[in-house]
PDB file of C-alpha atoms in Angstrom:
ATOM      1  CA  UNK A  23     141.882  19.687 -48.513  1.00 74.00           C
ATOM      2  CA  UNK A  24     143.073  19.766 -51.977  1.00 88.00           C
ATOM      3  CA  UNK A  25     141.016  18.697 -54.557  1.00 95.00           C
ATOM      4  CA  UNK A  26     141.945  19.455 -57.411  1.00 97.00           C
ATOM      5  CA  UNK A  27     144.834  21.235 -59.753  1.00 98.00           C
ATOM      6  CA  UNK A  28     144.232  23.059 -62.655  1.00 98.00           C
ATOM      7  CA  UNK A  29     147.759  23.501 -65.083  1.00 98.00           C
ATOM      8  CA  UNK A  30     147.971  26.164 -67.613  1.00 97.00           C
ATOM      9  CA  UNK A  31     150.206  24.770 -70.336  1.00 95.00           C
ATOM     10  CA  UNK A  32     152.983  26.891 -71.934  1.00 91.00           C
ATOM     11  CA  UNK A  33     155.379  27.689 -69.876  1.00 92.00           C
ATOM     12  CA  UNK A  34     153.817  25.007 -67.026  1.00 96.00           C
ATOM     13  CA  UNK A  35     153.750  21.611 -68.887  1.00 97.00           C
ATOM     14  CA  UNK A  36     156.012  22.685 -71.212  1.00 95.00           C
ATOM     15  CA  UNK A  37     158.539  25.647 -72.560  1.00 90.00           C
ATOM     16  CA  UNK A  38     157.098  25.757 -76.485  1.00 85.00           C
ATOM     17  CA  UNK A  39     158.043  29.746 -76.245  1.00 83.00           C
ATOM     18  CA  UNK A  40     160.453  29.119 -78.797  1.00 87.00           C
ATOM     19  CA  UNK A  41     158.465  27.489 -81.252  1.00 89.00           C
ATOM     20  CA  UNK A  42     155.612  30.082 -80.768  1.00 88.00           C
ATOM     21  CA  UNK A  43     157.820  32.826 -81.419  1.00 91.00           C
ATOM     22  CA  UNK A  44     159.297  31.213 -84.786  1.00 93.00           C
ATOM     23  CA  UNK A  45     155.781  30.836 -85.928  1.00 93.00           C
ATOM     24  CA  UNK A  46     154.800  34.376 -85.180  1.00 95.00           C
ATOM     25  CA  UNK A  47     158.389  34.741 -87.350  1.00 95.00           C
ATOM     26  CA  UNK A  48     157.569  32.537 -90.026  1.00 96.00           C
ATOM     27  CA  UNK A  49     154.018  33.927 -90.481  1.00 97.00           C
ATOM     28  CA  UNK A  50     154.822  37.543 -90.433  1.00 96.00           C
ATOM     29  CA  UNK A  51     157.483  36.600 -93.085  1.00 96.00           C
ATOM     30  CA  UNK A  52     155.028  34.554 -95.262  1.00 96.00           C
ATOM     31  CA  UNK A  53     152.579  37.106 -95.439  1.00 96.00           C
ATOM     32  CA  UNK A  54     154.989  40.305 -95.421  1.00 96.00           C
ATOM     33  CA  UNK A  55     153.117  41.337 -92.000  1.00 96.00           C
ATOM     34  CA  UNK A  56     155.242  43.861 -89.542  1.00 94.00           C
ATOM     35  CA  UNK A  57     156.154  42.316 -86.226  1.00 93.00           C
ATOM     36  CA  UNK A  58     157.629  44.352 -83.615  1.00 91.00           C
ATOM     37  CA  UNK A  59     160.734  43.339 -81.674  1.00 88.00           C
ATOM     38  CA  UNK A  60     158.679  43.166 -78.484  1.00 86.00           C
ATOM     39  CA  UNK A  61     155.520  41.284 -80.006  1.00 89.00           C
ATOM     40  CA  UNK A  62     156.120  37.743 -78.005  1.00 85.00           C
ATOM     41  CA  UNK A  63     156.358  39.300 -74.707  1.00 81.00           C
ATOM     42  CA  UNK A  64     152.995  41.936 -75.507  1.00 83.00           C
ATOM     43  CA  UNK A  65     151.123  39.180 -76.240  1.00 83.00           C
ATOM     44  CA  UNK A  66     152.135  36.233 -73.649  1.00 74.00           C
ATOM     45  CA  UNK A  67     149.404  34.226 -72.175  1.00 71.00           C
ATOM     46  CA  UNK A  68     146.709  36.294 -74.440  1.00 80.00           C
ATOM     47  CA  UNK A  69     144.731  34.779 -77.001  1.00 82.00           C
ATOM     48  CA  UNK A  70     145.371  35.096 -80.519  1.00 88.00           C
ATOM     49  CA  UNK A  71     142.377  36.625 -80.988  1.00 88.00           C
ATOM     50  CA  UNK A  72     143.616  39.430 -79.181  1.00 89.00           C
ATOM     51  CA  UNK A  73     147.297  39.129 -80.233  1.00 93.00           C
ATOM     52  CA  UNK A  74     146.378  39.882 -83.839  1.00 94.00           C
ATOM     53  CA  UNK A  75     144.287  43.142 -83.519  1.00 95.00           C
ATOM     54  CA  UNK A  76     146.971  44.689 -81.609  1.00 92.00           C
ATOM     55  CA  UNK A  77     149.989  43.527 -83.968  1.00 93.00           C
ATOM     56  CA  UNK A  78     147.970  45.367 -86.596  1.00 94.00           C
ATOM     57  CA  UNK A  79     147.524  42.497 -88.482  1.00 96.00           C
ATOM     58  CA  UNK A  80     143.936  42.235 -88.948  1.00 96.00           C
ATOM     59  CA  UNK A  81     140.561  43.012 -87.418  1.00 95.00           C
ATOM     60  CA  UNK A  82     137.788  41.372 -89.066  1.00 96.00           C
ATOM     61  CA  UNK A  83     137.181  38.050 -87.047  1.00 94.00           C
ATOM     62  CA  UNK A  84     136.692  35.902 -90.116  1.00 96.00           C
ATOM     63  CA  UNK A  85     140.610  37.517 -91.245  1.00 96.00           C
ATOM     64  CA  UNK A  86     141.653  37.231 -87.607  1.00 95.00           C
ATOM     65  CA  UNK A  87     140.703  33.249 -87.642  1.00 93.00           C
ATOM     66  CA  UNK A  88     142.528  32.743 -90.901  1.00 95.00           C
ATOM     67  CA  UNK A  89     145.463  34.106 -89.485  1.00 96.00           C
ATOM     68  CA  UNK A  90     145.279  32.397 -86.271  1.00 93.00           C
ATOM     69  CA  UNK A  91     145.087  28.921 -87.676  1.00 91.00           C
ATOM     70  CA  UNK A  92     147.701  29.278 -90.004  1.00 96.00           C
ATOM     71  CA  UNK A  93     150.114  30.394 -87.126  1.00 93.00           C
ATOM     72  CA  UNK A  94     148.865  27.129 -85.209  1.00 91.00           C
ATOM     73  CA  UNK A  95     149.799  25.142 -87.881  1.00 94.00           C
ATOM     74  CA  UNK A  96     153.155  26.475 -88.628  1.00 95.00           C
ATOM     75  CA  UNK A  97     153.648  26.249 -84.699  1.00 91.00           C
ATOM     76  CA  UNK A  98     152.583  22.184 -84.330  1.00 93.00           C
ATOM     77  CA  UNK A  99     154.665  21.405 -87.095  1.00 94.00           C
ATOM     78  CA  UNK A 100     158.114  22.981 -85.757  1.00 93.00           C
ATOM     79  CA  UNK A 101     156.688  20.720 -82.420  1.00 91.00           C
ATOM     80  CA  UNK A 102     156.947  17.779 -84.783  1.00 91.00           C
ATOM     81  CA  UNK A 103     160.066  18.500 -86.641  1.00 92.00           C
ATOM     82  CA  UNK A 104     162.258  19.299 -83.120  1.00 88.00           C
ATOM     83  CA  UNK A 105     160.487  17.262 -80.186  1.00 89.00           C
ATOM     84  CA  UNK A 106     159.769  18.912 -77.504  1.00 91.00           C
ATOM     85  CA  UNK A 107     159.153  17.157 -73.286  1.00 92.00           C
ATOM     86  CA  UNK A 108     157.459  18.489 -70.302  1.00 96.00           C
ATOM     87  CA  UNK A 109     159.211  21.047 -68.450  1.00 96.00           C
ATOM     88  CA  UNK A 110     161.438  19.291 -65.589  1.00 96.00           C
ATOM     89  CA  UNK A 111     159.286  18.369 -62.405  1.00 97.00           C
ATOM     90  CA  UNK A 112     156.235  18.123 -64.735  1.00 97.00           C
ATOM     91  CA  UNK A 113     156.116  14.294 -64.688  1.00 97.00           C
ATOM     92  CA  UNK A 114     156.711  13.814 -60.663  1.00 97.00           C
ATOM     93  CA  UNK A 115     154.135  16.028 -59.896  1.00 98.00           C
ATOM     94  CA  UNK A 116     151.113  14.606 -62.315  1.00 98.00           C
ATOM     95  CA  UNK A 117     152.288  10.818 -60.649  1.00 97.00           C
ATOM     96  CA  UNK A 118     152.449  12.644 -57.144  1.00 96.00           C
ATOM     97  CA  UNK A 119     148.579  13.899 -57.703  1.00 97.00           C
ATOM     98  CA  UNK A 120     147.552  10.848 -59.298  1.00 96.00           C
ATOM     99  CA  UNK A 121     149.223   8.461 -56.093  1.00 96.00           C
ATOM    100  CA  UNK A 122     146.936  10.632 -53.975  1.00 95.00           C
ATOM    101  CA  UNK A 123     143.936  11.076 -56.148  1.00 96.00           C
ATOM    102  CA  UNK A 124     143.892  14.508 -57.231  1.00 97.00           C
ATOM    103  CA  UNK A 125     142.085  15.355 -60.574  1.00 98.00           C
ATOM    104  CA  UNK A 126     144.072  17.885 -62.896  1.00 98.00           C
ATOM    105  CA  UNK A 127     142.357  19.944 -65.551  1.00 98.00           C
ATOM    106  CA  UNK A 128     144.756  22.345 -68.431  1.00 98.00           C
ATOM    107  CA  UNK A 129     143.168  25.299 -68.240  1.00 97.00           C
ATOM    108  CA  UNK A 130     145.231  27.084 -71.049  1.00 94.00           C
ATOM    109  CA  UNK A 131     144.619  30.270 -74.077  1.00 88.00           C
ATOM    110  CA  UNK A 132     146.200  27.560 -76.653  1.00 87.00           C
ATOM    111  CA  UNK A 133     144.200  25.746 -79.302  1.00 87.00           C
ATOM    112  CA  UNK A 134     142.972  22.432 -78.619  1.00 93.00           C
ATOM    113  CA  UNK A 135     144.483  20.984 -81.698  1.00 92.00           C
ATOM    114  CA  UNK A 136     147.595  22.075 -80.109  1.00 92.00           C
ATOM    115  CA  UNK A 137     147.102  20.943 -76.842  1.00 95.00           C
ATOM    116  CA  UNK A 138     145.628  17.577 -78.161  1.00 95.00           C
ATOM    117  CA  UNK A 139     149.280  17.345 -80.696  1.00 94.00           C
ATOM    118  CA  UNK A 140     151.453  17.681 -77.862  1.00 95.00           C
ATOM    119  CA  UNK A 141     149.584  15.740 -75.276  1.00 96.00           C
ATOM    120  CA  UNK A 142     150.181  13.022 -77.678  1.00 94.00           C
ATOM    121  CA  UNK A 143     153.519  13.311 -78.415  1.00 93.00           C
ATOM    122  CA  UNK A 144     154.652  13.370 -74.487  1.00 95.00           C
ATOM    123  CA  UNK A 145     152.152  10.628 -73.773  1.00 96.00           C
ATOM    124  CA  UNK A 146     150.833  12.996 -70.917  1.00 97.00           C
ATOM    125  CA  UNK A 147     146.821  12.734 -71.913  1.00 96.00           C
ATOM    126  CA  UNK A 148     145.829  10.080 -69.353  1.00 96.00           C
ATOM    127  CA  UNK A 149     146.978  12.821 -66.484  1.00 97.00           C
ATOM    128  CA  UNK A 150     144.430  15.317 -67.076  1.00 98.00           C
ATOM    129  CA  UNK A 151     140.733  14.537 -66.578  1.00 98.00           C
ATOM    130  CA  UNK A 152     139.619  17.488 -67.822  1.00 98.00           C
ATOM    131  CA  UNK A 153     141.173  20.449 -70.786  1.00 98.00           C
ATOM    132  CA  UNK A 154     139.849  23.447 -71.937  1.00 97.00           C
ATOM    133  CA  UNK A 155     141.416  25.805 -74.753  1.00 95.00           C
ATOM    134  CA  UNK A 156     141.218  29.312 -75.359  1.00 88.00           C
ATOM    135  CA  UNK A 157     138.656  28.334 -78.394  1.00 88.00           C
ATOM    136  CA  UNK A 158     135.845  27.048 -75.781  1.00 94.00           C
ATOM    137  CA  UNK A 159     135.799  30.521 -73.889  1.00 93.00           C
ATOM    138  CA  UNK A 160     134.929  33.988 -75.448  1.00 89.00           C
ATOM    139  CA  UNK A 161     137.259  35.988 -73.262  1.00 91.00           C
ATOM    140  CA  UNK A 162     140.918  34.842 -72.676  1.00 88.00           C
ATOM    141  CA  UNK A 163     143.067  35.536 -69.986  1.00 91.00           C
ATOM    142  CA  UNK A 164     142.766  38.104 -68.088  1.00 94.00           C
ATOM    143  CA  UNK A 165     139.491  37.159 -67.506  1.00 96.00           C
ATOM    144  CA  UNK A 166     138.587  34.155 -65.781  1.00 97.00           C
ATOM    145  CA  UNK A 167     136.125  32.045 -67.915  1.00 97.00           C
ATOM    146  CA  UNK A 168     139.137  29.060 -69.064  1.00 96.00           C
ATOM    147  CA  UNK A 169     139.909  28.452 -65.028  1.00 98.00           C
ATOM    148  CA  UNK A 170     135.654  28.788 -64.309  1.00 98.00           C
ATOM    149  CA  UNK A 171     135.019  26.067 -66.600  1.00 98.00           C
ATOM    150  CA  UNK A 172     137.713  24.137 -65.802  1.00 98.00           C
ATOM    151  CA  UNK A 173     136.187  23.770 -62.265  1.00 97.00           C
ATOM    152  CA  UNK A 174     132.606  23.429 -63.722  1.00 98.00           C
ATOM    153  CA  UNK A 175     134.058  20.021 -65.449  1.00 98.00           C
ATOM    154  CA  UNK A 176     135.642  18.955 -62.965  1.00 97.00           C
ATOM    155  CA  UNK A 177     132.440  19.305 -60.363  1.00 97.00           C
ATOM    156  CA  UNK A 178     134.158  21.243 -58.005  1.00 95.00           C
ATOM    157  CA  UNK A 179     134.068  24.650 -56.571  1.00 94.00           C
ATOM    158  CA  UNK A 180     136.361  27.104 -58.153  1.00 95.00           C
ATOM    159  CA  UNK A 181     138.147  27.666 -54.328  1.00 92.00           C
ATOM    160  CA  UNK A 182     138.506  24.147 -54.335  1.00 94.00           C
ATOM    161  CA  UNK A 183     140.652  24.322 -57.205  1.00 96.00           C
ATOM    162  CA  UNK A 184     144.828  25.541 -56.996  1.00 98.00           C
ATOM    163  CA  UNK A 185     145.976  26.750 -60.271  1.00 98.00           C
ATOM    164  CA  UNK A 186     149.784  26.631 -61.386  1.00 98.00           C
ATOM    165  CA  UNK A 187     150.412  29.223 -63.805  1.00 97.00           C
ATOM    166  CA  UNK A 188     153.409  31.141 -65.062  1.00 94.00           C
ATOM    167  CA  UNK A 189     151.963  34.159 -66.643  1.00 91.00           C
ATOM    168  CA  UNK A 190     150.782  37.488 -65.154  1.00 93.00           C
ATOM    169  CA  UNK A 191     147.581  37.747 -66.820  1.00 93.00           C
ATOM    170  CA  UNK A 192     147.049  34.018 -65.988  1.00 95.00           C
ATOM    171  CA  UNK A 193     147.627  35.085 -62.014  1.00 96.00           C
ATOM    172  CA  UNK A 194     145.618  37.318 -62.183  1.00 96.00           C
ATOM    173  CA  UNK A 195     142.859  35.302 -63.980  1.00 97.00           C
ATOM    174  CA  UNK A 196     143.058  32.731 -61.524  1.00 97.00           C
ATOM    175  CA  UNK A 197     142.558  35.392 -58.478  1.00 97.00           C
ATOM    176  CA  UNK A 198     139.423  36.250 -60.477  1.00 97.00           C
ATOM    177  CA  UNK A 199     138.023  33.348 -60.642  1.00 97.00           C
ATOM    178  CA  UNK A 200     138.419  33.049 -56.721  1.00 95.00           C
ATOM    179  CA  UNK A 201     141.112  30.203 -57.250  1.00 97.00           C
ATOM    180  CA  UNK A 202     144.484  29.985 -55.326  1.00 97.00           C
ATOM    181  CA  UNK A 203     147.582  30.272 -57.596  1.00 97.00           C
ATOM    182  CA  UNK A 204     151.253  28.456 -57.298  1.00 97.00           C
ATOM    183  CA  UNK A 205     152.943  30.671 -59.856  1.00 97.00           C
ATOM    184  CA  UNK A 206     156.221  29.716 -61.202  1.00 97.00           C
ATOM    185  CA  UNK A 207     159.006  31.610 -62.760  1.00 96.00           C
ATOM    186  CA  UNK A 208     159.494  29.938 -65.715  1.00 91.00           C
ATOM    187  CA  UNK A 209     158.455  32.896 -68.241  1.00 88.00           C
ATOM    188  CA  UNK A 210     158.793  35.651 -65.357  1.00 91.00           C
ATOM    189  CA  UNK A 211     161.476  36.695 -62.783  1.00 93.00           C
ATOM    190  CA  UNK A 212     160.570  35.315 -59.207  1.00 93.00           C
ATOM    191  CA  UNK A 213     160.066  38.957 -58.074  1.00 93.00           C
ATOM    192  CA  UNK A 214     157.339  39.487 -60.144  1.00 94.00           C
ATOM    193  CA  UNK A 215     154.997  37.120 -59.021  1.00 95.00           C
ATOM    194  CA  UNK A 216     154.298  38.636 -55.859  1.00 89.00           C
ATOM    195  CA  UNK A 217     150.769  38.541 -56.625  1.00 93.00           C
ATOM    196  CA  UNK A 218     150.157  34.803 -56.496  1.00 97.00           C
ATOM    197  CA  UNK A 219     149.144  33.534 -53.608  1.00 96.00           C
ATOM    198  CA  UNK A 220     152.177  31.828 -53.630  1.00 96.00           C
ATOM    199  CA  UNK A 221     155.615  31.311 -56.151  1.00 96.00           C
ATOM    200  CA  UNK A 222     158.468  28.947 -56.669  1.00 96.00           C
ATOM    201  CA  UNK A 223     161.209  28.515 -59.018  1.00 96.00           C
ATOM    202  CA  UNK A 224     159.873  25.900 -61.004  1.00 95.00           C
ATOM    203  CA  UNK A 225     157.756  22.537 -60.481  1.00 96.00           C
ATOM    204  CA  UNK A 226     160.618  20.793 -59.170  1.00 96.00           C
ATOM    205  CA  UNK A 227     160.350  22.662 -56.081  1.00 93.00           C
ATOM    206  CA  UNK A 228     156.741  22.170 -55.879  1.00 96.00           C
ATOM    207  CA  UNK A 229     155.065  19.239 -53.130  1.00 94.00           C
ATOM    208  CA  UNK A 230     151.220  17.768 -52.944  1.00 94.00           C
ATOM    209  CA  UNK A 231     151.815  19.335 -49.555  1.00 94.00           C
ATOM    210  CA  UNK A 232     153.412  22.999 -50.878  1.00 94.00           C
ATOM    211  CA  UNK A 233     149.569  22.652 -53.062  1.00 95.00           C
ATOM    212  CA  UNK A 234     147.448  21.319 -49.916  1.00 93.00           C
ATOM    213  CA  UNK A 235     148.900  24.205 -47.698  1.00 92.00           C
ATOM    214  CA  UNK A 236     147.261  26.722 -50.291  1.00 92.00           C
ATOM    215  CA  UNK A 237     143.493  25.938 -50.463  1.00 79.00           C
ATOM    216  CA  UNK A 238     141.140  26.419 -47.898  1.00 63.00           C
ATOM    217  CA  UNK A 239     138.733  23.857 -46.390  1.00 54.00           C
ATOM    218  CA  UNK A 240     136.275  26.475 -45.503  1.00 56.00           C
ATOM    219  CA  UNK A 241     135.770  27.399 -48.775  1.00 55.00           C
ATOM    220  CA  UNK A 242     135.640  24.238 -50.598  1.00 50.00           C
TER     221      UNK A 242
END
């Protein structure tokens, strides 16, 4: 019995890797910050809380915040300025769930503002009953406090819940948090999601019955 699906966001919902990466870009340029080659990929899925500190950018929280909100902003307004829609099989699925009456929850690292911006501009808010952001947790991804109070909300047990996430500390956060996980290789090769309880291409090859098949009645 499935009962209910909890969607992280980039790189599920949608592929805004672009326009994070510019606004890691434009910030570093703004405020004459280094930014390593590799930074995007070191820091995918983690909160930017954690991103910051290990860019060398700054430590003290109140500096780390600054920064942080200012890359937010630079990010929702390159959203704005280009478009962006949901990632292809994105729209099926949420009407598939919704036909057979399936609460879904975004359980994602991203700021709310963000997640409220783009929810808006893809007229996808009336899909998700519940959404927490990486600002309502203490401890991002790896750990799994967004997915544990995702379930909370939603009033059902955590093995109740399939996740669909893209990332490997996301996986992993999910397995964690006692959750079954669809990944989807959107952000990583198929081959390296081996440790999801289960992987496919994208969400276009992704059924209500694919997501029934991985939770277990005993446990929910």
């Amino acid at each position: 019995m499935l009962r209910a699906v909890i969607f992280d966001w980039d790189g599920v919902v949608v592929d805004s890797s672009a326009h994070h990466e510019r606004s890691w870009e434009i910030l570093a340029a703004r405020r004459g910050l280094p930014l390593p080659a590799d930074h995007f990929k070191r820091g995918f899925g983690k909160k930017n809380n954690v991103i910051i500190p290990d860019l060398g950018w700054a430590t003290d929280p109140a500096a780390v915040d600054a920064l942080a909100h200012e890359k937010e902003e630079i990010y929702r307004s390159l959203v704005r300025e280009k478009g962006i829609e949901p990632l292809p099989g994105v729209r099926e699925l949420l009407a598939g769930l919704r036909a057979a009456n399936v609460p879904c929850a975004i359980g994602s690292s991203t700021e709310r503002a963000n997640l409220d911006c783009l929810l808006d501009m893809m007229d996808l808010r009336p899909c998700f009953e519940v959404i927490v952001s990486g600002e309502e947790v203490v401890h991002g991804k790896p750990d799994p406090s967004i997915f544990l109070l995702a379930a909370e909300r939603l009033g059902i047990t955590p093995a109740g819940c399939v996740v669909i996430e893209d990332a490997l500390v996301g996986i992993e956060a999910a397995l964690r948090a006692n959750m079954p996980v669809l990944a989807v290789a959107t952000t990583e090769p198929l081959e390296a999601l081996h440790g999801a309880t289960a992987a496919a291409p994208d969400l276009r090859a992704v059924t209500i019955d694919m997501l029934k098949g991985l939770s277990d009645p005993k446990k929910t």
